[in-house]
């Protein structure tokens, strides 16, 4: 049956397209135990021990359940230092499913971001993008560049119902090109989907218009393809022109609009570790292939074991399978709809990898200096042992010039759903916990920093209750 025929039976329930063959027990803690754990973690959910967590919605990164085929692939690891056959399987998969010509494996996404930033960015350059991501922006800055957000305004409004809040505002880009000149803009940085906006997709129409504009000015497009299959699924669902395309064909069409890609394979591609840089240009490939031996390892393994590359090659094929991606995004939408029905303020439309609580609307009695999203993540953990992630002022860091906090418009708590790990019953427990916290929201107090590291402060900062 064609994919679009399957998607026409929307009114029928769906269930996970897999059954469970191995289980991992999780620990249910008491409120008292959670109070101690959170205070020992400095009110930072990144510093909790996973043993103290019941349902872990910190991230969808590296937390997927691999399939039996992937585990079988792990047994076929060729751990040769050079020329592992698993590298060639991975190279074939990247060419076939994404369409890029050259592959440089890395241990995870940020290593690819580091290399492409160092290769393409010169001191004083401007890198426009559809909203920042923490590690992407940091590597652009470390290479001497300045990131400028050119996402459409709708993306900064949690209540706006635009179906493609990941779209680029082409006028903003044209203004930047006029102001700085195309020579100061080595590339446009495009993510599918946009994590910090709430897991929001970009449309192919917008991406194709962007391609035209970039071609006109001879500017490259670098694609953060971390969640490209999820983006492709949303295109199939909501962009009429592509409703009868397969998700797999849409993925290739997206990649075809771009010149190079960084991949954190720990998300879409269903592995616990891995990533890569993919490029079409031979010269950039040469530079990256040389650079990877300095930072990661030989160019036929990057930071990965042979078995990891095999699991990734198989994970890529599974990630574009229609039944998989429909259930994956469907589970996120299920939780989101439940919270919307309960009147909880969330980013709308519901994104593809998690549900994002609007902490400003949830806790209107706290101002941004009192770190509402960080406080809310702590309150949720205390209620039920569900771990979420702050995506607000703490994540946004400081302005490197003034040293002041960056104050993002979006002050969010992300409930991120790992792939193929939790059941619908887990989602129900999460929804009930959020409802309970919402009912008692007035009692939630703010936090202040007591320790703050220099880079990516959200990972290791410590806080105290105000
Ligand atoms: C996520 C992560 C993991 C993470 C990273 C930094 C702060 C908090 C959590 C990682 C991404 C991502 C996108 C769009 C690049 C990376 C880096 N996301 N681009 O969402 O979402 O990849 O972690 O493999 O190095 O929890 P890496």
Coordinates of C-alpha atoms and ligand atoms in Angstrom, one line a residue:
X1 CA 0.0 0.0 0.0
X2 CA 1.3 3.5 -0.8
X3 CA 2.2 5.6 2.1
X4 CA -0.4 8.3 1.3
X5 CA -3.1 5.7 1.2
X6 CA -2.1 4.5 4.6
X7 CA -2.2 8.1 6.0
X8 CA -5.8 8.6 4.8
X9 CA -7.1 6.3 7.5
X10 CA -6.3 9.0 10.1
X11 CA -9.4 8.3 12.3
X12 CA -8.3 4.8 13.2
X13 CA -6.0 4.2 16.2
X14 CA -2.4 3.3 15.5
X15 CA -0.2 1.2 17.7
X16 CA 3.6 0.9 17.8
X17 CA 4.9 -1.0 14.8
X18 CA 7.0 -3.3 16.9
X19 CA 6.7 -5.6 19.9
X20 CA 8.9 -5.7 23.0
X21 CA 11.5 -8.4 23.3
X22 CA 13.8 -7.1 26.1
X23 CA 12.9 -4.9 29.1
X24 CA 14.9 -2.6 31.3
X25 CA 13.4 -2.0 34.8
X26 CA 13.0 1.6 35.9
X27 CA 13.0 2.7 39.5
X28 CA 10.0 4.5 41.1
X29 CA 11.2 6.8 43.9
X30 CA 9.5 8.5 46.8
X31 CA 9.0 12.3 46.9
X32 CA 11.5 12.4 49.8
X33 CA 14.1 10.6 47.7
X34 CA 13.5 13.0 44.8
X35 CA 13.9 16.1 47.1
X36 CA 17.3 14.8 48.2
X37 CA 18.3 13.9 44.6
X38 CA 17.3 17.2 43.1
X39 CA 19.0 19.3 45.8
X40 CA 22.2 17.2 45.4
X41 CA 22.0 17.9 41.7
X42 CA 21.9 21.7 42.3
X43 CA 18.4 21.8 40.8
X44 CA 19.8 21.0 37.4
X45 CA 18.1 17.9 35.8
X46 CA 21.4 17.3 33.8
X47 CA 23.1 16.6 37.1
X48 CA 20.6 14.0 38.3
X49 CA 21.6 10.3 38.3
X50 CA 19.6 8.4 35.9
X51 CA 18.9 5.8 38.6
X52 CA 16.9 8.4 40.4
X53 CA 14.7 9.1 37.3
X54 CA 11.4 7.2 36.5
X55 CA 10.6 8.4 33.0
X56 CA 13.5 10.0 31.3
X57 CA 12.4 12.8 28.9
X58 CA 15.6 14.7 29.1
X59 CA 16.5 14.1 25.5
X60 CA 15.8 12.0 22.5
X61 CA 19.6 12.0 21.8
X62 CA 21.2 8.6 22.0
X63 CA 18.3 7.2 24.0
X64 CA 16.5 5.2 21.3
X65 CA 15.9 1.5 21.5
X66 CA 17.8 -0.3 18.7
X67 CA 16.0 -2.9 16.7
X68 CA 16.9 -6.6 16.6
X69 CA 18.4 -6.0 13.1
X70 CA 20.6 -3.2 14.5
X71 CA 21.8 -5.4 17.3
X72 CA 22.5 -8.2 14.8
X73 CA 24.5 -5.6 12.9
X74 CA 26.5 -4.8 16.0
X75 CA 27.7 -8.5 15.9
X76 CA 29.0 -7.9 12.4
X77 CA 31.4 -5.1 13.4
X78 CA 34.6 -5.1 11.5
X79 CA 37.0 -3.4 13.9
X80 CA 39.8 -2.9 11.5
X81 CA 41.6 0.4 12.1
X82 CA 41.4 1.2 8.4
X83 CA 38.9 0.4 5.7
X84 CA 36.3 -1.3 7.9
X85 CA 33.5 -2.8 5.8
X86 CA 30.9 -1.2 8.1
X87 CA 32.2 2.2 6.9
X88 CA 31.4 1.3 3.3
X89 CA 27.9 0.2 4.4
X90 CA 27.4 3.5 6.1
X91 CA 28.8 5.4 3.1
X92 CA 26.3 3.5 0.8
X93 CA 23.4 4.3 3.2
X94 CA 24.3 8.0 3.3
X95 CA 24.5 8.2 -0.5
X96 CA 21.3 6.2 -1.0
X97 CA 19.0 7.7 1.7
X98 CA 20.4 11.2 1.9
X99 CA 22.0 11.8 -1.5
X100 CA 25.3 13.4 -0.3
X101 CA 28.5 12.4 -2.1
X102 CA 31.1 12.2 0.6
X103 CA 31.0 11.0 4.2
X104 CA 33.3 11.8 7.1
X105 CA 32.2 9.8 10.2
X106 CA 32.4 11.5 13.6
X107 CA 31.6 10.4 17.2
X108 CA 28.6 12.7 17.3
X109 CA 27.0 15.8 15.8
X110 CA 29.1 18.5 17.4
X111 CA 32.3 17.1 16.0
X112 CA 30.9 17.5 12.5
X113 CA 29.8 21.1 13.5
X114 CA 33.3 21.8 14.7
X115 CA 34.9 20.7 11.4
X116 CA 32.6 22.5 9.0
X117 CA 32.8 25.7 11.1
X118 CA 36.6 25.6 11.1
X119 CA 36.7 24.9 7.4
X120 CA 34.2 27.4 6.1
X121 CA 34.1 30.3 8.6
X122 CA 36.6 33.2 8.8
X123 CA 36.9 35.8 11.5
X124 CA 34.1 38.3 11.3
X125 CA 31.8 36.2 9.1
X126 CA 28.0 36.1 9.6
X127 CA 26.2 32.8 9.7
X128 CA 22.4 33.2 9.3
X129 CA 20.2 30.3 10.4
X130 CA 16.7 29.1 11.2
X131 CA 17.1 29.7 15.0
X132 CA 20.2 28.8 16.9
X133 CA 21.1 25.5 18.4
X134 CA 23.5 25.6 21.3
X135 CA 26.4 23.5 20.0
X136 CA 26.0 24.7 16.4
X137 CA 26.2 28.4 17.4
X138 CA 29.1 27.8 19.8
X139 CA 31.2 26.2 17.1
X140 CA 30.4 29.0 14.7
X141 CA 31.5 31.5 17.3
X142 CA 34.7 29.6 18.2
X143 CA 35.6 29.8 14.4
X144 CA 35.2 33.6 14.5
X145 CA 31.7 33.9 13.2
X146 CA 28.5 35.5 14.5
X147 CA 25.2 33.6 14.3
X148 CA 22.1 35.7 13.2
X149 CA 18.6 34.3 13.5
X150 CA 16.6 34.6 10.3
X151 CA 13.7 32.3 11.2
X152 CA 10.2 33.6 10.6
X153 CA 8.7 35.7 13.5
X154 CA 6.0 33.1 14.0
X155 CA 8.6 30.7 15.4
X156 CA 9.1 32.9 18.4
X157 CA 5.4 32.9 19.3
X158 CA 4.4 29.7 21.2
X159 CA 0.8 30.2 20.3
X160 CA 1.1 30.7 16.6
X161 CA -0.2 27.8 14.6
X162 CA 1.9 28.1 11.4
X163 CA 2.5 24.6 10.1
X164 CA 6.2 25.3 9.2
X165 CA 7.6 27.4 12.0
X166 CA 11.1 26.3 10.9
X167 CA 10.8 28.4 7.7
X168 CA 13.4 31.1 6.9
X169 CA 12.3 34.7 6.5
X170 CA 13.9 35.4 3.1
X171 CA 13.6 39.2 3.6
X172 CA 15.6 39.0 6.8
X173 CA 18.3 37.1 4.8
X174 CA 18.2 39.6 1.9
X175 CA 18.7 42.4 4.4
X176 CA 21.7 40.7 5.9
X177 CA 23.2 40.1 2.5
X178 CA 22.7 43.8 1.6
X179 CA 24.2 44.9 5.0
X180 CA 27.3 42.7 5.1
X181 CA 27.8 41.6 1.5
X182 CA 27.6 37.9 0.3
X183 CA 31.3 37.5 0.8
X184 CA 30.9 37.8 4.6
X185 CA 28.3 35.0 4.6
X186 CA 30.0 31.6 4.0
X187 CA 26.8 29.7 4.4
X188 CA 23.3 29.6 5.7
X189 CA 22.8 27.1 8.5
X190 CA 19.5 25.2 8.1
X191 CA 18.1 22.7 10.6
X192 CA 15.5 20.1 9.9
X193 CA 13.5 20.2 12.3
X194 CA 14.2 23.2 14.5
X195 CA 14.9 22.0 17.9
X196 CA 14.8 25.2 19.9
X197 CA 11.6 26.4 18.2
X198 CA 9.8 23.3 19.6
X199 CA 10.8 20.7 17.0
X200 CA 9.2 22.7 14.1
X201 CA 9.7 21.7 10.5
X202 CA 10.7 23.8 7.5
X203 CA 8.7 23.4 4.2
X204 CA 10.2 22.3 1.0
X205 CA 8.7 25.3 -0.7
X206 CA 10.6 27.6 1.6
X207 CA 13.8 25.6 1.3
X208 CA 13.6 25.7 -2.5
X209 CA 13.2 29.5 -2.4
X210 CA 16.1 29.8 -0.1
X211 CA 18.2 27.6 -2.5
X212 CA 17.4 30.1 -5.3
X213 CA 18.4 33.1 -3.3
X214 CA 21.6 31.4 -2.1
X215 CA 22.5 30.4 -5.7
X216 CA 22.0 34.0 -6.8
X217 CA 24.5 35.2 -4.2
X218 CA 26.8 32.1 -4.4
X219 CA 26.2 31.2 -0.7
X220 CA 26.2 27.6 0.5
X221 CA 23.6 25.9 2.6
X222 CA 24.8 23.7 5.4
X223 CA 22.1 21.3 6.7
X224 CA 21.8 20.2 10.3
X225 CA 20.0 17.0 9.3
X226 CA 19.6 15.6 12.9
X227 CA 15.9 15.2 12.6
X228 CA 15.4 15.2 8.8
X229 CA 13.0 12.2 8.6
X230 CA 10.7 13.8 11.2
X231 CA 10.8 17.0 9.1
X232 CA 10.0 15.0 5.9
X233 CA 7.0 13.3 7.6
X234 CA 5.6 16.7 8.5
X235 CA 6.0 17.8 4.9
X236 CA 4.2 14.7 3.7
X237 CA 1.4 15.5 6.2
X238 CA 1.1 19.2 5.7
X239 CA 2.6 20.4 2.4
X240 CA 0.0 19.4 -0.2
X241 CA 2.4 19.2 -3.1
X242 CA 4.3 16.3 -1.4
X243 CA 1.4 14.4 0.1
X244 CA 1.8 11.5 -2.3
X245 CA 5.6 11.4 -2.0
X246 CA 7.3 8.8 0.3
X247 CA 9.0 10.1 3.4
X248 CA 12.2 8.6 2.0
X249 CA 11.9 10.6 -1.3
X250 CA 11.1 13.8 0.6
X251 CA 14.3 13.3 2.7
X252 CA 16.4 13.1 -0.4
X253 CA 14.7 16.1 -1.9
X254 CA 15.5 18.1 1.3
X255 CA 19.1 17.0 1.2
X256 CA 19.3 17.9 -2.5
X257 CA 18.7 21.5 -1.7
X258 CA 21.8 21.7 0.4
X259 CA 25.5 21.5 0.0
X260 CA 26.7 19.8 3.1
X261 CA 25.2 18.3 6.3
X262 CA 26.1 17.7 9.9
X263 CA 24.4 14.8 11.5
X264 CA 23.9 13.8 15.1
X265 CA 22.9 10.2 14.3
X266 CA 21.8 9.8 18.0
X267 CA 18.3 11.1 17.1
X268 CA 16.6 10.3 13.8
X269 CA 19.0 7.5 12.9
X270 CA 18.3 5.4 16.0
X271 CA 21.7 4.8 17.4
X272 CA 23.1 5.4 20.9
X273 CA 26.3 7.1 19.6
X274 CA 27.5 8.4 16.2
X275 CA 27.4 11.2 13.7
X276 CA 28.9 12.5 10.5
X277 CA 29.7 15.3 8.2
X278 CA 28.5 14.8 4.6
X279 CA 29.5 17.1 1.8
X280 CA 29.2 17.3 -2.0
X281 CA 32.2 19.5 -2.7
X282 CA 35.5 17.5 -3.3
X283 CA 37.8 20.2 -1.8
X284 CA 35.8 20.6 1.4
X285 CA 35.7 16.9 1.7
X286 CA 39.5 16.7 1.4
X287 CA 39.9 19.3 4.2
X288 CA 37.4 17.5 6.4
X289 CA 39.0 14.1 5.8
X290 CA 42.3 15.5 6.8
X291 CA 40.9 17.4 9.8
X292 CA 39.0 14.3 11.2
X293 CA 42.3 12.5 11.8
X294 CA 43.4 15.3 14.2
X295 CA 40.2 15.4 16.3
X296 CA 38.3 12.1 15.9
X297 CA 40.2 9.2 14.2
X298 CA 41.0 7.8 10.8
X299 CA 38.5 8.9 8.1
X300 CA 37.0 5.4 7.8
X301 CA 35.8 5.4 11.4
X302 CA 35.8 9.0 12.8
X303 CA 34.9 8.5 16.4
X304 CA 32.9 5.3 15.9
X305 CA 33.6 1.6 16.3
X306 CA 32.9 -0.6 13.3
X307 CA 29.8 -2.0 15.0
X308 CA 28.5 1.5 15.7
X309 CA 28.7 2.3 12.0
X310 CA 26.9 -0.9 11.1
X311 CA 24.1 -0.1 13.6
X312 CA 23.9 3.4 12.1
X313 CA 23.7 2.2 8.5
X314 CA 20.7 0.0 9.5
X315 CA 19.2 2.7 11.6
X316 CA 19.2 5.1 8.7
X317 CA 17.1 2.6 6.6
X318 CA 14.6 2.2 9.5
X319 CA 14.4 6.0 10.2
X320 CA 12.7 6.6 6.9
X321 CA 10.2 3.7 7.2
X322 CA 6.7 5.1 7.1
X323 CA 5.2 3.0 9.9
X324 CA 8.1 3.9 12.1
X325 CA 8.1 7.6 11.6
X326 CA 4.3 7.8 11.8
X327 CA 4.3 6.1 15.2
X328 CA 7.3 8.1 16.4
X329 CA 5.8 11.4 15.7
X330 CA 2.3 10.1 16.6
X331 CA 3.5 9.3 20.1
X332 CA 4.7 12.9 20.6
X333 CA 1.5 14.3 19.2
X334 CA -0.5 12.0 21.5
X335 CA 1.2 13.5 24.6
X336 CA 0.9 17.0 23.1
X337 CA -2.8 16.7 22.4
X338 CA -3.4 15.4 26.0
X339 CA -1.7 18.4 27.5
X340 CA -3.6 20.8 25.2
X341 CA -6.9 19.2 26.2
X342 CA -6.0 19.7 29.8
X343 CA -5.3 23.5 29.2
X344 CA -1.6 23.3 29.7
X345 CA 0.3 26.1 27.9
X346 CA 2.5 24.3 25.3
X347 CA 4.2 25.4 22.1
X348 CA 1.8 24.8 19.2
X349 CA 1.7 23.1 16.8
X350 CA 3.1 20.1 18.6
X351 CA 6.6 19.4 17.2
X352 CA 8.1 16.1 16.2
X353 CA 10.5 15.1 19.0
X354 CA 9.0 16.5 22.1
X355 CA 6.3 18.6 23.7
X356 CA 7.6 22.0 24.9
X357 CA 5.9 23.6 27.9
X358 CA 5.7 27.4 27.7
X359 CA 7.2 28.2 31.1
X360 CA 6.4 31.9 30.9
X361 CA 2.7 31.2 30.6
X362 CA 2.9 28.3 33.1
X363 CA 4.6 30.4 35.8
X364 CA 3.6 34.0 35.1
X365 CA 4.6 35.0 38.6
X366 CA 8.3 34.4 37.8
X367 CA 10.3 36.8 35.7
X368 CA 13.0 35.5 33.4
X369 CA 15.8 36.3 35.8
X370 CA 14.2 33.8 38.2
X371 CA 14.7 31.1 35.7
X372 CA 11.1 29.8 35.2
X373 CA 11.9 26.9 32.9
X374 CA 14.7 25.6 35.1
X375 CA 12.3 25.9 38.1
X376 CA 9.5 24.1 36.3
X377 CA 11.8 21.2 35.2
X378 CA 12.7 20.8 38.9
X379 CA 9.0 20.9 40.0
X380 CA 8.0 18.2 37.5
X381 CA 10.8 15.9 38.7
X382 CA 9.8 16.4 42.3
X383 CA 6.2 15.5 41.4
X384 CA 6.7 12.3 39.5
X385 CA 10.4 11.5 38.8
X386 CA 9.9 12.6 35.2
X387 CA 13.0 14.3 33.9
X388 CA 12.7 17.2 31.4
X389 CA 15.1 19.7 30.1
X390 CA 15.3 23.5 30.4
X391 CA 15.3 25.3 27.1
X392 CA 15.2 29.0 28.1
X393 CA 17.4 31.7 29.5
X394 CA 19.9 29.2 31.1
X395 CA 20.3 27.4 27.7
X396 CA 20.7 30.7 25.9
X397 CA 23.8 31.6 27.8
X398 CA 25.5 35.0 27.8
X399 CA 26.2 37.5 25.1
X400 CA 30.0 37.0 24.5
X401 CA 30.5 40.8 24.2
X402 CA 28.5 42.3 27.1
X403 CA 28.5 39.2 29.4
X404 CA 24.8 39.7 30.1
X405 CA 22.3 36.9 29.9
X406 CA 20.7 36.3 26.5
X407 CA 16.9 36.5 27.1
X408 CA 15.2 34.3 24.5
X409 CA 11.6 34.9 23.7
X410 CA 10.9 31.2 24.2
X411 CA 11.3 30.1 27.8
X412 CA 10.5 26.4 27.5
X413 CA 10.7 23.0 29.2
X414 CA 11.1 20.2 26.8
X415 CA 9.5 16.8 27.4
X416 CA 11.6 14.9 24.8
X417 CA 10.4 11.5 23.7
X418 CA 13.1 8.8 23.1
X419 CA 12.3 6.6 20.0
X420 CA 10.7 3.2 20.6
X421 CA 11.3 3.3 24.3
X422 CA 8.2 4.3 26.2
X423 CA 4.6 3.2 25.8
X424 CA 1.4 5.1 25.7
X425 CA 0.8 4.4 29.4
X426 CA 4.1 6.2 30.2
X427 CA 2.7 9.2 28.2
X428 CA -0.4 9.1 30.3
X429 CA 1.6 9.2 33.5
X430 CA 3.6 12.1 32.2
X431 CA 0.5 14.1 31.3
X432 CA -1.1 13.5 34.7
X433 CA 2.1 14.7 36.4
X434 CA 2.2 17.9 34.3
X435 CA -1.5 18.5 35.2
X436 CA -0.8 18.1 38.9
X437 CA 2.1 20.5 38.7
X438 CA 0.0 23.0 36.8
X439 CA -2.7 22.8 39.5
X440 CA -0.2 23.8 42.1
X441 CA 1.9 26.2 39.9
X442 CA 1.6 29.2 42.3
X443 CA 3.7 27.4 44.8
X444 CA 6.7 27.1 42.5
X445 CA 9.5 29.5 43.4
X446 CA 12.4 30.7 41.2
X447 CA 16.0 29.8 41.2
X448 CA 19.4 31.6 41.1
X449 CA 22.8 30.5 39.8
X450 CA 25.3 29.5 42.4
X451 CA 27.8 28.0 39.9
X452 CA 28.1 28.7 36.2
X453 CA 30.7 27.2 33.8
X454 CA 32.1 29.1 30.8
X455 CA 30.7 26.9 27.9
X456 CA 27.2 25.5 27.4
X457 CA 26.4 26.4 31.0
X458 CA 23.0 24.6 31.1
X459 CA 24.9 21.2 31.3
X460 CA 26.7 21.9 34.6
X461 CA 25.3 25.0 36.3
X462 CA 24.1 24.7 39.8
X463 CA 21.2 26.6 41.4
X464 CA 19.6 27.4 44.7
X465 CA 15.9 28.1 45.5
X466 CA 15.1 31.8 45.9
Ligands
LIG1 C1 19.2 17.3 22.3 C2 20.6 17.3 21.8 C3 21.7 16.9 22.7 C4 22.1 18.2 23.4 C5 23.1 19.0 22.9 C6 23.4 20.2 23.5 C7 22.6 20.6 24.6 C8 21.6 19.8 25.1 C9 21.3 18.6 24.5 C10 21.9 17.8 19.9 C11 21.9 18.4 18.6 C12 20.7 18.9 18.0 C13 20.8 19.5 16.8 C14 19.6 20.1 16.1 C15 23.2 19.3 16.8 C16 23.1 18.6 18.0 C17 24.4 18.2 18.6 N1 20.8 17.7 20.6 N2 22.0 19.7 16.2 O1 18.3 17.8 21.6 O2 19.5 18.7 18.5 O3 24.6 16.8 18.4 O4 24.7 15.9 20.7 O5 25.4 14.6 18.7 O6 26.8 16.4 19.5 O7 19.0 16.8 23.4 P1 25.4 15.9 19.4

